[in-house]
GROMACS .gro file of C-alpha atoms in nm:
model
  177
    1GLN     CA    1   4.035  -6.872  -3.252
    2ARG     CA    2   3.694  -6.711  -3.206
    3ARG     CA    3   3.423  -6.770  -3.464
    4GLN     CA    4   3.306  -6.458  -3.647
    5SER     CA    5   2.939  -6.401  -3.719
    6MET     CA    6   2.810  -6.277  -4.053
    7SER     CA    7   2.544  -6.068  -3.880
    8SER     CA    8   2.566  -5.690  -3.866
    9LEU     CA    9   2.468  -5.721  -3.499
   10ALA     CA   10   2.765  -5.942  -3.419
   11GLU     CA   11   3.028  -5.683  -3.338
   12ALA     CA   12   2.943  -5.400  -3.105
   13PRO     CA   13   3.215  -5.167  -2.982
   14ALA     CA   14   3.293  -5.151  -2.613
   15PRO     CA   15   3.073  -4.897  -2.440
   16ALA     CA   16   3.213  -4.546  -2.406
   17PRO     CA   17   3.318  -4.415  -2.067
   18PHE     CA   18   3.045  -4.251  -1.863
   19GLU     CA   19   2.922  -3.924  -2.009
   20GLY     CA   20   2.595  -3.737  -1.997
   21ASP     CA   21   2.282  -3.741  -1.791
   22SER     CA   22   2.306  -3.977  -1.495
   23SER     CA   23   1.931  -4.043  -1.512
   24SER     CA   24   1.972  -4.215  -1.850
   25MET     CA   25   1.939  -4.593  -1.842
   26PHE     CA   26   2.262  -4.621  -2.042
   27ALA     CA   27   2.468  -4.364  -1.850
   28ILE     CA   28   2.557  -4.554  -1.534
   29VAL     CA   29   2.905  -4.570  -1.385
   30GLY     CA   30   3.028  -4.923  -1.315
   31LYS     CA   31   3.226  -5.216  -1.447
   32VAL     CA   32   3.113  -5.362  -1.776
   33LEU     CA   33   3.038  -5.730  -1.824
   34ARG     CA   34   3.112  -5.857  -2.175
   35LEU     CA   35   2.900  -6.155  -2.280
   36GLU     CA   36   3.030  -6.314  -2.599
   37THR     CA   37   2.768  -6.533  -2.762
   38SER     CA   38   2.769  -6.726  -3.085
   39LEU     CA   39   2.561  -6.439  -3.232
   40GLY     CA   40   2.767  -6.145  -3.105
   41VAL     CA   41   2.863  -5.952  -2.793
   42VAL     CA   42   2.625  -5.802  -2.536
   43TRP     CA   43   2.763  -5.547  -2.289
   44LEU     CA   44   2.608  -5.510  -1.943
   45ARG     CA   45   2.703  -5.222  -1.714
   46LEU     CA   46   2.704  -5.344  -1.354
   47ARG     CA   47   2.509  -5.151  -1.089
   48PRO     CA   48   2.699  -5.202  -0.761
   49ASP     CA   49   2.527  -4.886  -0.631
   50ALA     CA   50   2.196  -5.077  -0.632
   51ALA     CA   51   2.305  -5.439  -0.580
   52PRO     CA   52   2.661  -5.463  -0.440
   53LEU     CA   53   2.638  -5.821  -0.313
   54THR     CA   54   2.478  -5.944  -0.634
   55CYS     CA   55   2.741  -5.766  -0.848
   56ASN     CA   56   3.016  -5.915  -0.633
   57SER     CA   57   2.869  -6.263  -0.679
   58ILE     CA   58   2.843  -6.220  -1.057
   59GLU     CA   59   3.199  -6.079  -1.076
   60ARG     CA   60   3.332  -6.374  -0.875
   61GLY     CA   61   3.156  -6.620  -1.104
   62VAL     CA   62   3.293  -6.445  -1.414
   63ALA     CA   63   3.649  -6.441  -1.273
   64PHE     CA   64   3.617  -6.813  -1.198
   65GLY     CA   65   3.501  -6.883  -1.556
   66LEU     CA   66   3.167  -7.011  -1.434
   67TYR     CA   67   2.968  -6.877  -1.730
   68ASP     CA   68   3.213  -6.971  -2.006
   69GLY     CA   69   3.067  -7.244  -2.225
   70THR     CA   70   2.713  -7.216  -2.085
   71SER     CA   71   2.413  -7.095  -2.286
   72PHE     CA   72   2.107  -6.876  -2.302
   73TYR     CA   73   1.817  -7.121  -2.281
   74ARG     CA   74   1.501  -6.929  -2.189
   75SER     CA   75   1.344  -6.659  -2.403
   76ASP     CA   76   0.983  -6.588  -2.315
   77PHE     CA   77   0.969  -6.251  -2.137
   78VAL     CA   78   1.332  -6.278  -2.022
   79LEU     CA   79   1.652  -6.408  -2.180
   80GLN     CA   80   1.802  -6.638  -1.917
   81CYS     CA   81   2.143  -6.799  -1.885
   82GLY     CA   82   2.354  -6.967  -1.623
   83LEU     CA   83   2.466  -7.312  -1.522
   84HIS     CA   84   2.134  -7.483  -1.600
   85GLY     CA   85   2.210  -7.790  -1.813
   86SER     CA   86   2.583  -7.714  -1.833
   87GLY     CA   87   2.703  -7.983  -1.595
   88LYS     CA   88   2.891  -7.715  -1.399
   89ARG     CA   89   2.844  -7.662  -1.027
   90ASN     CA   90   2.862  -7.333  -0.841
   91PRO     CA   91   3.141  -7.351  -0.580
   92PHE     CA   92   3.028  -7.027  -0.417
   93PRO     CA   93   2.754  -6.967  -0.159
   94GLU     CA   94   2.414  -6.839  -0.267
   95ILE     CA   95   2.334  -6.470  -0.243
   96THR     CA   96   2.148  -6.456   0.088
   97VAL     CA   97   2.027  -6.097   0.073
   98ASN     CA   98   1.776  -5.995  -0.193
   99GLU     CA   99   1.877  -5.651  -0.321
  100ALA     CA  100   1.562  -5.588  -0.527
  101LYS     CA  101   1.561  -5.208  -0.549
  102LEU     CA  102   1.553  -5.116  -0.919
  103PRO     CA  103   1.261  -5.187  -1.154
  104ASN     CA  104   1.286  -5.471  -1.405
  105HIS     CA  105   1.267  -5.256  -1.719
  106ARG     CA  106   1.353  -5.379  -2.069
  107GLY     CA  107   1.729  -5.426  -2.092
  108THR     CA  108   1.798  -5.466  -1.721
  109ALA     CA  109   1.966  -5.782  -1.594
  110SER     CA  110   1.850  -5.953  -1.275
  111VAL     CA  111   1.961  -6.250  -1.074
  112ALA     CA  112   1.721  -6.544  -1.086
  113HIS     CA  113   1.608  -6.724  -0.772
  114PHE     CA  114   1.362  -6.985  -0.662
  115ASP     CA  115   1.042  -6.907  -0.472
  116ALA     CA  116   1.241  -6.783  -0.173
  117PRO     CA  117   1.378  -6.431  -0.235
  118ASP     CA  118   1.712  -6.477  -0.059
  119CYS     CA  119   1.854  -6.764  -0.262
  120GLY     CA  120   2.007  -6.604  -0.573
  121ASP     CA  121   2.265  -6.820  -0.745
  122THR     CA  122   2.438  -6.830  -1.083
  123GLU     CA  123   2.133  -6.788  -1.303
  124PHE     CA  124   2.058  -6.444  -1.440
  125PHE     CA  125   1.835  -6.297  -1.705
  126VAL     CA  126   1.797  -5.990  -1.925
  127ASN     CA  127   1.444  -5.849  -1.932
  128LEU     CA  128   1.318  -5.854  -2.291
  129LYS     CA  129   1.035  -5.620  -2.194
  130ALA     CA  130   0.926  -5.426  -1.887
  131ASN     CA  131   0.836  -5.683  -1.621
  132PRO     CA  132   0.691  -5.491  -1.324
  133HIS     CA  133   0.559  -5.814  -1.171
  134LEU     CA  134   0.925  -5.918  -1.116
  135ASP     CA  135   0.977  -5.616  -0.890
  136THR     CA  136   0.762  -5.781  -0.621
  137ALA     CA  137   0.706  -6.150  -0.712
  138TYR     CA  138   0.867  -6.381  -0.457
  139GLY     CA  139   1.029  -6.082  -0.286
  140GLY     CA  140   1.144  -5.923  -0.613
  141TYR     CA  141   1.430  -5.995  -0.851
  142ALA     CA  142   1.743  -5.786  -0.799
  143VAL     CA  143   1.852  -5.578  -1.098
  144PHE     CA  144   2.233  -5.581  -1.101
  145ALA     CA  145   2.313  -5.452  -1.452
  146GLU     CA  146   2.177  -5.288  -1.767
  147VAL     CA  147   2.240  -5.352  -2.135
  148THR     CA  148   2.461  -5.061  -2.242
  149ASP     CA  149   2.299  -4.960  -2.571
  150ASP     CA  150   2.031  -5.017  -2.834
  151HIS     CA  151   2.265  -5.246  -3.030
  152GLY     CA  152   2.280  -5.477  -2.728
  153LEU     CA  153   1.902  -5.471  -2.689
  154GLN     CA  154   1.861  -5.567  -3.055
  155LEU     CA  155   2.110  -5.849  -3.010
  156CYS     CA  156   1.920  -5.975  -2.702
  157ASP     CA  157   1.605  -5.988  -2.918
  158LYS     CA  158   1.797  -6.178  -3.187
  159ILE     CA  159   1.932  -6.425  -2.927
  160ALA     CA  160   1.578  -6.473  -2.790
  161ASP     CA  161   1.449  -6.552  -3.140
  162ALA     CA  162   1.731  -6.803  -3.190
  163VAL     CA  163   1.656  -6.969  -2.853
  164LYS     CA  164   1.291  -7.009  -2.957
  165THR     CA  165   1.402  -7.173  -3.281
  166HIS     CA  166   1.703  -7.380  -3.167
  167GLY     CA  167   1.650  -7.428  -2.792
  168SER     CA  168   1.966  -7.244  -2.680
  169VAL     CA  169   2.239  -7.002  -2.786
  170PRO     CA  170   2.594  -7.063  -2.663
  171LEU     CA  171   2.753  -6.815  -2.422
  172ILE     CA  172   3.115  -6.857  -2.528
  173SER     CA  173   3.274  -6.641  -2.262
  174ALA     CA  174   3.204  -6.377  -2.000
  175SER     CA  175   3.461  -6.118  -1.891
  176LEU     CA  176   3.480  -5.791  -1.699
  177GLU     CA  177   3.622  -5.479  -1.857
   0.00000   0.00000   0.00000
């Protein structure tokens, strides 16, 4: 049985099907990644048009249950999660092509990597603010998804505040819809 949060930010409806202006940050066609945290649900719309290999890697990890039971643990200018500190190991190969094409605006999600640009793995982050330096630093960080709405952005801010206070926020499950 899933724990229910008392917060008004806890329950966001699933994003509506694509409608409207395709230039809007929130009007992008693609699968939706549902991230259920202890504070509520964040929806990310995948961008396979911009980062097909990265999206495929994230989808494979989600299908394998790789992110279930991990946590958000970094919250300075990004909200980062992944296998760090979880005791889990990634059974899949690294992403060997850096698909950094889209800007790292507030609400976009990017795959994390080390100093070498072509070594993306299971770590990803949501940009809490515009981070133009991430577009080029170490070869750039590939944007593969976007938070679907303002509710999700507010929840990311709330998660970031909780990480600063408590050190981490549990990511209960990740699923594709």
